[in-house]
C-alpha positions as semicolon CSV with decimal commas, in nm:
position;residue;x (nm);y (nm);z (nm)
1;M;0,000;0,000;0,000
2;I;0,126;0,347;-0,093
3;P;0,023;0,613;0,159
4;I;-0,171;0,907;0,020
5;R;-0,065;1,138;0,300
6;T;0,278;1,247;0,409
7;R;0,420;1,197;0,751
8;G;0,301;1,534;0,873
9;G;-0,058;1,454;0,780
10;E;-0,073;1,702;0,488
11;A;-0,231;1,604;0,156
12;Q;-0,007;1,521;-0,138
13;R;0,060;1,807;-0,378
14;S;-0,136;1,822;-0,710
15;S;0,028;1,765;-1,046
16;R;-0,048;2,112;-1,183
17;Q;0,233;2,330;-1,306
18;A;0,400;2,524;-1,032
19;V;0,498;2,819;-1,252
20;R;0,232;2,967;-1,479
21;E;0,466;3,142;-1,717
22;A;0,818;3,047;-1,802
23;P;1,085;3,313;-1,751
24;S;1,189;3,503;-2,056
25;S;1,541;3,370;-2,031
26;R;1,412;3,018;-2,095
27;V;1,193;3,104;-2,397
28;V;1,354;2,997;-2,722
29;A;1,254;3,170;-3,044
30;R;1,118;2,967;-3,333
31;P;1,398;2,876;-3,569
32;V;1,399;3,078;-3,892
33;P;1,592;2,963;-4,200
34;E;1,901;3,160;-4,273
35;R;1,787;3,233;-4,629
36;Q;1,465;3,387;-4,501
37;V;1,659;3,614;-4,267
38;K;1,893;3,732;-4,540
39;D;1,638;3,777;-4,823
40;T;1,278;3,738;-4,709
41;R;1,122;3,829;-5,044
42;T;1,324;3,580;-5,249
43;Y;1,271;3,300;-4,998
44;Q;0,892;3,337;-4,995
45;L;0,876;3,369;-5,374
46;D;1,069;3,043;-5,405
47;Q;0,809;2,876;-5,185
48;L;0,533;2,986;-5,422
49;R;0,734;2,874;-5,725
50;R;0,780;2,524;-5,585
51;R;0,415;2,500;-5,483
52;F;0,226;2,647;-5,782
53;S;0,479;2,694;-6,067
54;P;0,334;3,038;-6,147
55;K;0,377;3,250;-6,458
56;E;0,599;3,545;-6,363
57;T;0,582;3,892;-6,516
58;T;0,765;4,207;-6,409
59;L;0,539;4,513;-6,416
60;D;0,636;4,868;-6,505
61;N;0,641;4,981;-6,142
62;G;0,882;4,703;-6,047
63;D;0,625;4,473;-5,888
64;L;0,640;4,102;-5,965
65;S;0,316;3,946;-6,098
66;L;0,263;3,578;-6,017
67;Q;-0,026;3,412;-6,203
68;F;-0,128;3,067;-6,079
69;S;-0,436;2,848;-6,025
70;L;-0,553;2,774;-5,672
71;T;-0,762;2,457;-5,649
72;P;-0,995;2,440;-5,346
73;S;-0,865;2,175;-5,107
74;D;-1,201;2,116;-4,937
75;P;-1,346;1,790;-5,077
76;D;-1,698;1,914;-4,992
77;F;-1,657;2,252;-5,162
78;P;-2,018;2,350;-5,248
79;Y;-1,952;2,581;-5,543
80;D;-1,893;2,480;-5,905
81;L;-1,540;2,623;-5,919
82;D;-1,257;2,409;-6,054
83;H;-0,982;2,652;-5,966
84;L;-0,929;3,015;-5,872
85;E;-0,720;3,215;-6,118
86;C;-0,497;3,429;-5,894
87;D;-0,276;3,720;-5,997
88;L;-0,054;3,805;-5,699
89;H;0,139;4,134;-5,715
90;V;0,445;4,133;-5,485
91;P;0,601;4,481;-5,445
92;E;0,971;4,526;-5,483
93;A;0,989;4,655;-5,123
94;Y;0,808;4,350;-4,979
95;P;0,760;4,281;-4,683
96;K;0,748;4,652;-4,602
97;Q;0,469;4,697;-4,858
98;P;0,180;4,449;-4,852
99;P;0,107;4,220;-5,150
100;T;-0,220;4,251;-5,344
101;L;-0,434;3,982;-5,507
102;H;-0,645;4,006;-5,825
103;V;-0,899;3,741;-5,930
104;R;-0,898;3,667;-6,306
105;N;-1,187;3,416;-6,331
106;K;-1,429;3,530;-6,601
107;E;-1,709;3,302;-6,479
108;I;-1,705;3,463;-6,131
109;P;-1,910;3,785;-6,111
110;R;-1,705;4,090;-6,032
111;G;-1,887;4,146;-5,701
112;F;-1,775;3,806;-5,563
113;A;-1,422;3,859;-5,698
114;I;-1,406;4,184;-5,499
115;N;-1,507;3,990;-5,186
116;I;-1,214;3,751;-5,238
117;E;-0,968;4,036;-5,294
118;K;-1,090;4,213;-4,979
119;G;-1,058;3,886;-4,787
120;W;-0,692;3,865;-4,894
121;D;-0,629;4,217;-4,766
122;K;-0,784;4,125;-4,429
123;L;-0,561;3,817;-4,406
124;V;-0,253;4,030;-4,472
125;E;-0,353;4,266;-4,189
126;E;-0,444;3,989;-3,944
127;K;-0,141;3,768;-4,004
128;R;0,147;4,008;-4,009
129;G;0,476;3,833;-4,064
130;A;0,318;3,529;-4,231
131;T;0,473;3,403;-4,552
132;L;0,301;3,432;-4,891
133;L;0,245;3,058;-4,898
134;A;0,081;3,067;-4,554
135;L;-0,147;3,351;-4,667
136;T;-0,242;3,154;-4,978
137;N;-0,329;2,846;-4,770
138;A;-0,536;3,063;-4,535
139;L;-0,723;3,204;-4,836
140;D;-0,794;2,851;-4,952
141;R;-0,950;2,763;-4,616
142;R;-1,158;3,082;-4,610
143;L;-1,267;3,068;-4,976
144;E;-1,609;2,914;-4,906
145;S;-1,702;3,182;-4,651
146;L;-1,588;3,462;-4,885
147;L;-1,803;3,332;-5,171
148;S;-2,106;3,298;-4,943
149;E;-2,096;3,666;-4,848
150;Q;-2,328;3,918;-5,007
151;K;-2,216;4,024;-5,352
152;A;-2,036;4,358;-5,357
153;E;-2,209;4,634;-5,550
154;T;-2,038;4,723;-5,877
155;I;-2,101;4,981;-6,147
156;K;-2,024;4,926;-6,514
157;L;-2,049;5,198;-6,777
158;T;-2,155;5,084;-7,123
159;I;-2,182;5,293;-7,438
160;F;-2,473;5,195;-7,661
161;K;-2,441;5,265;-8,030
162;D;-2,723;5,234;-8,282
163;A;-2,578;5,016;-8,558
164;R;-2,879;5,032;-8,789
165;P;-2,825;5,175;-9,138
166;Q;-2,923;5,538;-9,167
167;D;-3,069;5,684;-9,485
168;S;-2,816;5,949;-9,560
169;E;-2,938;6,210;-9,806
170;S;-2,676;6,411;-9,980
171;T;-2,749;6,776;-9,919
172;P;-2,550;7,032;-10,120
173;K;-2,361;7,291;-9,927
174;R;-2,511;7,634;-9,923
175;E;-2,311;7,905;-10,090
176;K;-2,311;8,257;-9,965
177;Q;-2,523;8,483;-10,185
178;P;-2,513;8,833;-10,043
179;Q;-2,721;8,976;-10,329
180;E;-3,030;8,769;-10,230
181;P;-3,239;8,874;-9,933
182;A;-3,209;8,661;-9,623
183;V;-3,486;8,406;-9,587
184;N;-3,617;8,339;-9,241
185;P;-3,572;7,967;-9,153
186;P;-3,885;7,774;-9,059
187;P;-3,958;7,765;-8,690
188;L;-3,812;7,468;-8,511
189;P;-4,053;7,233;-8,333
190;A;-4,093;7,300;-7,968
191;R;-3,872;7,090;-7,748
192;P;-4,045;6,858;-7,506
193;R;-4,056;6,978;-7,155
194;Y;-3,840;6,794;-6,909
195;V;-4,051;6,563;-6,699
196;P;-3,865;6,427;-6,395
197;E;-3,897;6,057;-6,332
198;E;-4,132;5,944;-6,065
199;P;-3,945;5,861;-5,746
200;F;-3,971;5,497;-5,641
201;S;-3,964;5,355;-5,293
202;K;-3,724;5,086;-5,180
203;D;-3,999;4,825;-5,180
204;Q;-4,095;4,910;-5,538
205;I;-3,733;4,890;-5,652
206;A;-3,680;4,557;-5,475
207;E;-3,998;4,413;-5,625
208;A;-3,903;4,538;-5,972
209;K;-3,555;4,383;-5,949
210;A;-3,698;4,049;-5,838
211;R;-3,950;4,046;-6,122
212;R;-3,689;4,150;-6,378
213;A;-3,454;3,875;-6,264
214;Q;-3,729;3,612;-6,288
215;E;-3,847;3,718;-6,633
216;V;-3,492;3,750;-6,765
217;R;-3,415;3,395;-6,650
218;Q;-3,725;3,274;-6,831
219;L;-3,621;3,464;-7,145
220;E;-3,269;3,324;-7,138
221;A;-3,390;2,969;-7,077
222;R;-3,619;2,979;-7,380
223;M;-3,416;3,186;-7,628
224;S;-3,051;3,105;-7,551
225;R;-3,074;2,783;-7,749
226;F;-3,089;2,970;-8,082
227;P;-2,771;3,078;-8,266
228;A;-2,892;3,437;-8,318
229;Y;-2,921;3,495;-7,942
230;Q;-2,680;3,752;-7,796
231;K;-2,655;3,926;-7,461
232;S;-2,468;4,243;-7,379
233;S;-2,208;4,244;-7,105
234;D;-2,426;4,455;-6,874
235;G;-2,733;4,235;-6,923
236;I;-2,954;4,515;-7,058
237;I;-2,963;4,458;-7,435
238;Y;-3,069;4,119;-7,573
239;T;-3,048;4,038;-7,943
240;L;-3,321;3,784;-8,015
241;P;-3,427;3,612;-8,339
242;L;-3,765;3,727;-8,471
243;E;-3,990;3,549;-8,718
244;P;-4,303;3,755;-8,800
245;R;-4,615;3,546;-8,832
246;R;-4,726;3,716;-9,156
247;R;-4,409;3,837;-9,319
248;D;-4,576;3,879;-9,659
249;D;-4,826;4,128;-9,513
250;L;-4,551;4,355;-9,381
251;P;-4,440;4,665;-9,569
252;V;-4,159;4,603;-9,814
253;G;-3,907;4,781;-9,595
254;L;-3,982;4,557;-9,294
255;R;-3,980;4,218;-9,464
256;S;-3,605;4,178;-9,420
257;V;-3,619;4,185;-9,038
258;Q;-3,453;3,881;-8,884
259;S;-3,381;3,986;-8,526
260;V;-3,473;4,246;-8,269
261;Q;-3,281;4,416;-7,990
262;L;-3,479;4,409;-7,667
263;I;-3,365;4,681;-7,425
264;I;-3,460;4,590;-7,068
265;P;-3,391;4,871;-6,816
266;L;-3,249;4,789;-6,476
267;L;-3,572;4,900;-6,306
268;Y;-3,804;4,716;-6,544
269;P;-4,110;4,724;-6,525
270;L;-4,093;5,062;-6,348
271;Q;-3,902;5,190;-6,651
272;S;-4,044;5,139;-6,999
273;L;-3,933;4,864;-7,234
274;R;-3,781;4,947;-7,577
275;I;-3,699;4,759;-7,897
276;L;-3,481;4,815;-8,205
277;L;-3,546;4,622;-8,526
278;N;-3,233;4,503;-8,704
279;N;-3,167;4,473;-9,079
280;V;-3,426;4,738;-9,167
281;S;-3,424;5,110;-9,235
282;S;-3,452;5,332;-8,928
283;E;-3,712;5,565;-9,083
284;I;-3,950;5,277;-9,148
285;A;-3,882;5,100;-8,817
286;E;-3,907;5,396;-8,577
287;P;-4,290;5,443;-8,597
288;L;-4,340;5,072;-8,530
289;E;-4,090;5,080;-8,244
290;E;-4,259;5,380;-8,083
291;L;-4,602;5,222;-8,113
292;F;-4,480;4,898;-7,956
293;C;-4,312;5,087;-7,670
294;Q;-4,641;5,264;-7,596
295;K;-4,822;4,930;-7,585
296;A;-4,557;4,788;-7,353
297;A;-4,582;5,092;-7,123
298;E;-4,961;5,058;-7,101
299;K;-4,949;4,684;-7,025
300;K;-4,678;4,656;-6,763
301;Q;-4,820;4,335;-6,619
302;M;-4,716;4,141;-6,932
303;T;-4,396;3,940;-6,915
304;L;-4,102;3,973;-7,151
305;M;-4,197;3,657;-7,339
306;A;-4,553;3,789;-7,375
307;H;-4,423;4,115;-7,525
308;L;-4,202;3,923;-7,765
309;N;-4,483;3,689;-7,865
310;F;-4,719;3,983;-7,917
311;L;-4,465;4,150;-8,146
312;A;-4,412;3,834;-8,352
313;Q;-4,784;3,765;-8,391
314;N;-4,913;4,117;-8,459
315;M;-4,620;4,293;-8,623
316;H;-4,812;4,332;-8,950
317;V;-5,106;4,496;-8,768
318;L;-4,880;4,733;-8,576
319;A;-4,706;4,829;-8,901
320;K;-5,039;4,924;-9,062
321;Q;-5,143;5,125;-8,759
322;A;-4,807;5,304;-8,753
323;Q;-4,852;5,406;-9,117
324;N;-5,204;5,542;-9,058
325;L;-5,109;5,745;-8,752
326;P;-5,077;6,124;-8,797
327;A;-4,752;6,306;-8,740
328;P;-4,667;6,274;-8,372
329;K;-4,690;6,582;-8,154
330;L;-4,453;6,620;-7,866
331;E;-4,701;6,788;-7,632
332;A;-4,994;6,551;-7,670
333;P;-4,985;6,171;-7,644
334;I;-5,095;5,959;-7,938
335;E;-5,437;5,799;-7,908
336;Q;-5,436;5,431;-7,990
337;P;-5,721;5,236;-8,150
338;A;-5,931;5,019;-7,928
339;E;-5,857;4,708;-8,134
340;A;-5,488;4,702;-8,040
341;D;-5,580;4,750;-7,674
342;R;-5,812;4,452;-7,684
343;E;-5,546;4,244;-7,859
344;A;-5,283;4,340;-7,604
345;K;-5,527;4,256;-7,327
346;G;-5,581;3,915;-7,481
347;A;-5,208;3,851;-7,503
348;E;-5,117;3,964;-7,154
349;H;-5,053;3,728;-6,871
350;S;-4,884;3,755;-6,538
351;S;-4,587;3,547;-6,439
352;T;-4,555;3,674;-6,082
353;F;-4,456;3,394;-5,853
354;Q;-4,742;3,317;-5,618
355;I;-4,663;3,141;-5,296
356;G;-4,911;2,886;-5,171
357;K;-5,086;2,836;-5,508
358;G;-4,987;2,472;-5,541
359;H;-4,685;2,290;-5,668
360;V;-4,749;2,346;-6,041
361;H;-4,662;2,677;-6,205
362;V;-4,908;2,765;-6,479
363;I;-4,746;2,855;-6,809
364;P;-4,978;3,101;-6,984
365;R;-5,121;3,030;-7,328
366;P;-4,946;3,214;-7,610
367;P;-5,149;3,494;-7,769
368;E;-5,203;3,327;-8,106
369;W;-5,420;3,061;-7,938
370;L;-5,652;3,334;-7,816
371;L;-5,685;3,504;-8,155
372;E;-5,898;3,220;-8,291
373;D;-6,181;3,298;-8,050
374;R;-6,224;3,657;-8,169
375;S;-6,555;3,729;-8,339
376;D;-6,540;4,106;-8,379
377;G;-6,461;4,288;-8,702
378;S;-6,122;4,425;-8,600
379;D;-5,805;4,379;-8,795
380;F;-5,670;4,144;-8,531
381;S;-5,961;3,901;-8,560
382;D;-5,968;3,908;-8,941
383;E;-5,600;3,837;-8,980
384;G;-5,541;3,623;-8,673
385;S;-5,822;3,373;-8,731
386;S;-5,658;3,180;-9,014
387;D;-5,382;2,997;-8,832
388;D;-5,161;2,754;-9,012
389;E;-5,270;2,395;-8,989
390;G;-4,931;2,290;-8,857
391;D;-4,966;2,495;-8,537
392;S;-5,037;2,262;-8,250
393;E;-5,136;2,353;-7,901
394;D;-4,809;2,261;-7,743
395;S;-4,566;2,344;-8,021
396;G;-4,496;2,693;-7,885
397;V;-4,511;3,038;-8,036
398;P;-4,331;3,075;-8,368
399;V;-4,111;3,357;-8,246
400;V;-3,809;3,228;-8,429
401;G;-3,769;3,033;-8,748
402;Q;-3,606;2,701;-8,789
403;Q;-3,235;2,764;-8,749
404;E;-2,984;2,516;-8,880
405;G;-2,745;2,389;-8,618
406;A;-2,964;2,479;-8,322
407;V;-2,887;2,308;-7,995
408;L;-3,236;2,164;-7,961
409;N;-3,364;2,047;-8,298
410;M;-3,729;2,135;-8,238
411;S;-3,931;2,304;-8,511
412;T;-4,192;2,561;-8,417
413;Q;-4,461;2,379;-8,617
414;T;-4,459;2,003;-8,560
415;A;-4,641;1,808;-8,831
416;E;-4,904;1,581;-8,679
417;L;-4,786;1,267;-8,856
418;G;-4,673;0,933;-8,726
419;T;-4,746;0,811;-8,374
420;A;-4,806;1,066;-8,100
421;M;-4,657;0,988;-7,758
422;S;-4,827;1,152;-7,460
423;F;-4,835;1,126;-7,082
424;P;-5,201;1,189;-6,985
425;S;-5,148;1,179;-6,608
426;V;-4,808;1,348;-6,589
427;E;-4,738;1,518;-6,256
428;L;-4,507;1,822;-6,252
429;Y;-4,397;1,968;-5,920
430;N;-4,204;2,298;-5,955
431;I;-4,123;2,214;-6,319
432;E;-4,186;2,468;-6,593
433;L;-4,103;2,254;-6,898
434;L;-4,022;1,887;-6,950
435;Q;-3,859;1,746;-7,261
436;V;-3,754;1,398;-7,373
437;A;-3,383;1,418;-7,454
438;I;-3,301;1,053;-7,527
439;L;-3,586;0,814;-7,607
440;N;-3,570;0,435;-7,570
441;L;-3,854;0,230;-7,718
442;A;-3,974;-0,125;-7,757
443;I;-4,102;-0,172;-8,113
444;K;-4,278;-0,460;-8,285
445;C;-4,176;-0,578;-8,628
446;D;-4,460;-0,556;-8,881
447;R;-4,348;-0,874;-9,054
448;C;-4,289;-1,129;-8,777
449;K;-4,440;-0,940;-8,480
450;T;-4,117;-0,977;-8,283
451;V;-4,053;-0,716;-8,015
452;N;-3,719;-0,536;-8,058
453;E;-3,552;-0,263;-7,857
454;I;-3,419;0,059;-8,007
455;T;-3,230;0,306;-7,789
456;G;-3,062;0,644;-7,817
457;L;-3,330;0,827;-8,017
458;K;-3,264;1,202;-8,021
459;G;-3,471;1,485;-8,160
460;G;-3,484;1,495;-8,539
461;L;-3,226;1,217;-8,591
462;E;-3,326;0,902;-8,776
463;K;-3,202;0,566;-8,652
464;Q;-3,193;0,248;-8,859
465;S;-3,190;-0,109;-8,736
466;S;-3,321;-0,454;-8,829
467;C;-3,537;-0,720;-8,669
468;K;-3,340;-0,968;-8,465
469;K;-3,556;-1,257;-8,592
470;C;-3,648;-1,201;-8,957
471;G;-3,389;-0,935;-9,040
472;T;-3,639;-0,685;-9,184
473;P;-3,486;-0,335;-9,178
474;F;-3,681;-0,056;-9,010
475;T;-3,624;0,311;-8,930
476;V;-3,743;0,518;-8,635
477;R;-3,736;0,896;-8,598
478;F;-3,842;1,104;-8,298
479;R;-3,968;1,463;-8,318
480;P;-3,987;1,598;-7,960
481;E;-4,220;1,858;-7,815
482;L;-4,226;2,037;-7,482
483;I;-4,442;1,907;-7,199
484;H;-4,596;2,164;-6,968
485;Q;-4,913;2,235;-6,773
486;N;-5,127;2,282;-7,086
487;S;-4,980;2,003;-7,298
488;T;-4,905;1,639;-7,216
489;R;-4,780;1,540;-7,560
490;A;-4,409;1,461;-7,575
491;G;-4,372;1,443;-7,954
492;F;-4,423;1,225;-8,259
493;I;-4,254;0,901;-8,363
494;D;-4,211;0,820;-8,731
495;A;-4,176;0,441;-8,753
496;T;-4,127;0,249;-9,079
497;A;-4,181;-0,128;-9,099
498;C;-4,257;-0,140;-8,727
499;T;-4,501;-0,015;-8,464
500;V;-4,436;0,131;-8,121
501;A;-4,503;-0,119;-7,844
502;D;-4,383;0,032;-7,516
503;L;-4,164;0,299;-7,354
504;L;-3,835;0,195;-7,198
505;P;-3,641;0,398;-6,937
506;S;-3,553;0,725;-7,113
507;T;-3,373;1,051;-7,037
508;F;-3,573;1,365;-6,958
509;I;-3,461;1,728;-6,921
510;P;-3,676;1,927;-6,672
511;T;-3,670;2,307;-6,650
512;C;-3,687;2,448;-6,298
513;G;-4,006;2,641;-6,227
514;S;-3,832;2,879;-5,988
515;C;-3,537;2,999;-6,198
516;S;-3,615;2,860;-6,549
517;T;-3,283;2,673;-6,559
518;A;-3,263;2,347;-6,753
519;S;-3,130;2,061;-6,544
520;P;-2,906;1,781;-6,677
521;G;-3,068;1,470;-6,815
522;L;-3,248;1,245;-6,567
523;V;-3,339;0,883;-6,641
524;A;-3,704;0,818;-6,555
525;V;-3,909;0,498;-6,555
526;R;-4,280;0,486;-6,610
527;G;-4,464;0,470;-6,279
528;D;-4,181;0,601;-6,059
529;A;-4,138;0,957;-5,931
530;T;-3,807;1,129;-6,011
531;T;-3,687;1,397;-5,768
532;N;-3,383;1,621;-5,800
533;V;-3,248;1,961;-5,695
534;C;-3,187;2,254;-5,929
535;R;-2,816;2,336;-5,961
536;E;-2,887;2,707;-5,996
537;C;-3,138;2,794;-5,719
538;H;-3,123;2,462;-5,524
539;A;-3,501;2,425;-5,538
540;R;-3,644;2,073;-5,528
541;F;-3,855;1,952;-5,820
542;T;-4,032;1,624;-5,897
543;F;-4,200;1,472;-6,198
544;K;-4,390;1,144;-6,232
545;L;-4,507;0,957;-6,541
546;P;-4,788;0,721;-6,429
547;D;-4,874;0,603;-6,781
548;V;-4,790;0,659;-7,146
549;K;-5,014;0,640;-7,452
550;F;-4,934;0,604;-7,820
551;L;-5,184;0,730;-8,077
552;A;-5,130;0,666;-8,448
553;Y;-5,216;0,980;-8,649
554;A;-5,086;0,888;-8,997
555;P;-4,836;0,647;-9,154
556;G;-4,555;0,895;-9,082
557;L;-4,298;1,084;-9,278
558;R;-4,106;0,793;-9,427
559;G;-4,357;0,587;-9,628
560;N;-4,476;0,230;-9,615
561;L;-4,317;-0,106;-9,539
562;P;-4,006;-0,178;-9,748
563;P;-4,005;-0,492;-9,963
564;T;-3,901;-0,812;-9,791
565;T;-3,578;-0,986;-9,876
566;G;-3,745;-1,320;-9,958
567;P;-4,059;-1,530;-9,929
568;R;-4,208;-1,548;-9,582
569;R;-4,199;-1,886;-9,414
570;R;-4,541;-2,022;-9,336
571;Q;-4,609;-2,051;-8,965
572;E;-4,701;-2,397;-8,839
573;K;-5,047;-2,413;-8,681
574;L;-5,045;-2,630;-8,370
575;G;-5,404;-2,573;-8,254
576;L;-5,298;-2,468;-7,906
577;H;-5,496;-2,244;-7,670
578;A;-5,324;-2,011;-7,430
579;G;-5,376;-2,115;-7,070
580;E;-5,425;-2,485;-7,139
581;P;-5,143;-2,741;-7,087
582;L;-4,973;-2,925;-7,370
583;P;-5,031;-3,297;-7,425
584;N;-4,847;-3,478;-7,145
585;K;-4,740;-3,130;-7,033
586;G;-4,481;-3,125;-7,310
587;T;-4,286;-3,434;-7,201
588;C;-4,173;-3,709;-7,433
589;S;-4,029;-4,061;-7,405
590;H;-3,675;-3,927;-7,410
591;Y;-3,704;-3,660;-7,140
592;R;-3,968;-3,721;-6,874
593;R;-3,893;-3,402;-6,682
594;S;-3,881;-3,152;-6,969
595;Y;-4,219;-2,973;-6,965
596;R;-4,193;-2,779;-7,290
597;W;-4,169;-2,795;-7,666
598;F;-3,894;-2,639;-7,873
599;R;-3,921;-2,454;-8,204
600;F;-3,605;-2,533;-8,395
601;S;-3,453;-2,258;-8,607
602;C;-3,347;-2,495;-8,885
603;C;-3,699;-2,576;-9,004
604;G;-3,925;-2,363;-8,783
605;K;-4,115;-2,670;-8,657
606;V;-4,198;-2,766;-8,299
607;Y;-4,071;-3,084;-8,132
608;P;-4,042;-3,190;-7,765
609;C;-3,667;-3,258;-7,791
610;D;-3,377;-3,294;-8,031
611;R;-3,425;-3,670;-8,069
612;C;-3,788;-3,626;-8,168
613;H;-3,672;-3,372;-8,426
614;D;-3,409;-3,608;-8,568
615;A;-3,668;-3,885;-8,591
616;G;-3,917;-3,669;-8,781
617;E;-3,682;-3,469;-9,008
618;D;-3,408;-3,557;-9,252
619;H;-3,166;-3,280;-9,159
620;I;-2,941;-3,201;-8,868
621;N;-3,107;-3,007;-8,588
622;E;-3,000;-2,656;-8,502
623;W;-3,026;-2,463;-8,181
624;A;-3,386;-2,382;-8,079
625;N;-3,429;-2,016;-7,985
626;R;-3,799;-2,037;-7,891
627;M;-4,008;-2,268;-7,677
628;V;-4,370;-2,344;-7,583
629;C;-4,451;-2,381;-7,212
630;G;-4,605;-2,717;-7,119
631;Y;-4,836;-2,564;-6,858
632;C;-4,984;-2,257;-7,035
633;S;-4,906;-2,332;-7,406
634;R;-4,760;-1,986;-7,463
635;E;-4,477;-1,949;-7,710
636;Q;-4,185;-1,734;-7,598
637;N;-3,812;-1,685;-7,624
638;Y;-3,599;-1,964;-7,483
639;R;-3,557;-1,955;-7,106
640;P;-3,344;-2,214;-6,923
641;E;-3,564;-2,285;-6,621
642;S;-3,908;-2,121;-6,596
643;C;-4,189;-1,986;-6,811
644;Q;-4,195;-1,612;-6,874
645;F;-4,576;-1,591;-6,839
646;C;-4,691;-1,843;-6,576
647;G;-4,359;-1,866;-6,389
648;R;-4,367;-2,244;-6,347
649;S;-4,054;-2,452;-6,375
650;V;-4,018;-2,641;-6,705
651;I;-3,735;-2,868;-6,587
652;G;-3,909;-3,057;-6,306
653;R;-3,755;-3,023;-5,964
654;R;-3,528;-2,725;-6,002
655;G;-3,168;-2,775;-5,899
656;K;-3,188;-3,150;-5,813
657;G;-3,145;-3,320;-6,150
658;Y;-2,822;-3,403;-6,324
659;W;-2,957;-3,390;-6,678
660;E;-3,207;-3,148;-6,824
661;G;-3,151;-2,805;-6,670
662;G;-2,962;-2,941;-6,367
663;K;-2,635;-2,839;-6,213
664;G;-2,455;-3,164;-6,286
665;T;-2,293;-3,304;-6,597
666;R;-2,349;-3,579;-6,852
667;D;-1,985;-3,670;-6,878
668;Q;-1,943;-4,001;-6,696
669;R;-1,580;-3,925;-6,624
670;L;-1,676;-3,614;-6,428
671;M;-1,972;-3,762;-6,236
672;R;-1,940;-3,822;-5,866
673;R;-1,903;-4,173;-5,729
674;N;-2,245;-4,181;-5,564
675;D;-2,424;-4,101;-5,889
676;P;-2,595;-4,422;-6,012
677;R;-2,566;-4,305;-6,374
678;K;-2,188;-4,307;-6,359
679;Y;-2,171;-4,687;-6,399
680;K;-2,523;-4,820;-6,461
681;R;-2,666;-4,620;-6,748
682;I;-2,502;-4,607;-7,087
683;G;-2,664;-4,378;-7,343
684;P;-2,756;-4,493;-7,696
685;A;-2,482;-4,277;-7,846
686;K;-2,226;-4,470;-7,640
687;K;-2,373;-4,803;-7,755
688;D;-2,361;-4,704;-8,121
689;K;-2,001;-4,598;-8,079
690;D;-1,913;-4,931;-7,920
691;K;-2,078;-5,118;-8,207
692;D;-1,884;-4,923;-8,464
693;D;-1,563;-5,006;-8,288
């Protein structure tokens, strides 16, 4: 026993340190390399060179520029950033002067780049005396928090230049003629009085910015897929393709229009919307542009896509009204006819996000669908009632023409030919649009009725294949359409020499209903719900395809069945009825536990086994690729153990035999000793061989 008390009866001392702080004479400084003491700047630059291998450039002021890529070391880094392009400026008088960092990533908005640069400056102030490599590592650890901060406010000045051709009229220079009396020039038109803009509150500005951001995302999601789409660096001017609905009814000077510049102010819709028509004369286009701007100012509740659709559908009507208008006066506003107001009212729709209105966002009907219901005598009803027959309800508004080389090969007018594929009970939760990107189908050959699989069908591309049984060639082409709240049709399938049987797991592209961003392809199966998260706004969306229907409209776009390669073999009629067993359940005298018949590929006839075939035919048997179940009499592809339809075993007791369908072997040399067939039974082939010997 060890006593816990000392001899004097006092308790034993604790193990805590007796001295709280060590004397200064005992403190040893951290060792510093000799090179760092002699030349601190060169030593720290060498560390960066060994770590990043940067690109070095000497600036005019003597500073050294190091350009390198910093890859985030956090394996769970939440942002889609492969590496940070850093441009580190090290002064010549470093470390007396602090280093500065510049972010060169073009995909990072300037406001977030400023946050990273300010974070570097804070690290330099906090960690005085730290090396450049240590500061870089600290920036790497703090990169996620810097990117999650609020974006710094930036201002960018952009000069807008009107690039439209101007009608320049050559005017001769006036010569001085002192002998003629001076002629008084005509009075200049009165200048418009300056009207100050209406002041807006903070709530109005915030609401306008939110609505502008939402409508711009919708515009970019729908129009960025076309080659003619362009966006200015400040995000105000959008060049969009324009296809007028009645180009032949336009004035001659406006028929050459191919695109339009949509100018969206920063405080839209508080500030008015403007347009500029490209490829046309400015004198002819300005009245139409002014009239459209007045319509847009009167109907501020319309979205950007609604304004664009209205311009494409009624451009010929607006051009006629602009020609009939009197000369504009600067003091008085121009009165507009009531017909255009009614048409604009019919085309308007609100896209304001409503919370608590359900999980499905309603996509408004384009204005040309509403023009058919007009019964008045206005110009809009007379000219908008005769729609083209190719316009379908879910084919979209023909804002743009068919552009070669577009990303999504979807025409604005889908011909209703072939077989229509639709999802009648589709369920869309927070999904604006849904499109079939890669289609996989099960098709049935028109010649032999064999079901084949064809995969990898993309929009507008034709795929050729052949039947795996009879070899008949067939072609399949898919023409996709967009699925949304008002349309459940996914497109048309043009099938030649075959018919569509079923839908296999295919790839779908959903568009987020919150930010109008298209998500990557998702593989969906009929009957199952597919849920994912948007990569832009991180909102959850779900779509479900309970059932699919195929409706044959017309033979399709390819023609009829191609000629066969040879005479068709006559099918043998057995007189069987599905659901009833075969005679003796398909067994024969050779195999008592084989409950099926085989259809041999050599002659196409049905026999219980190979020996029965050899006894009834005069040719050598070939492998049978089809069979008839002995319990339900249904013909099907060959299966080793069970029936595809009734599920019963066709080999007797499964897993216990050594012959038909068992796990053993027929080779007597490889049989086990306890197998009675190893020594007792000798097959007829062995007997014939012994006789020949």
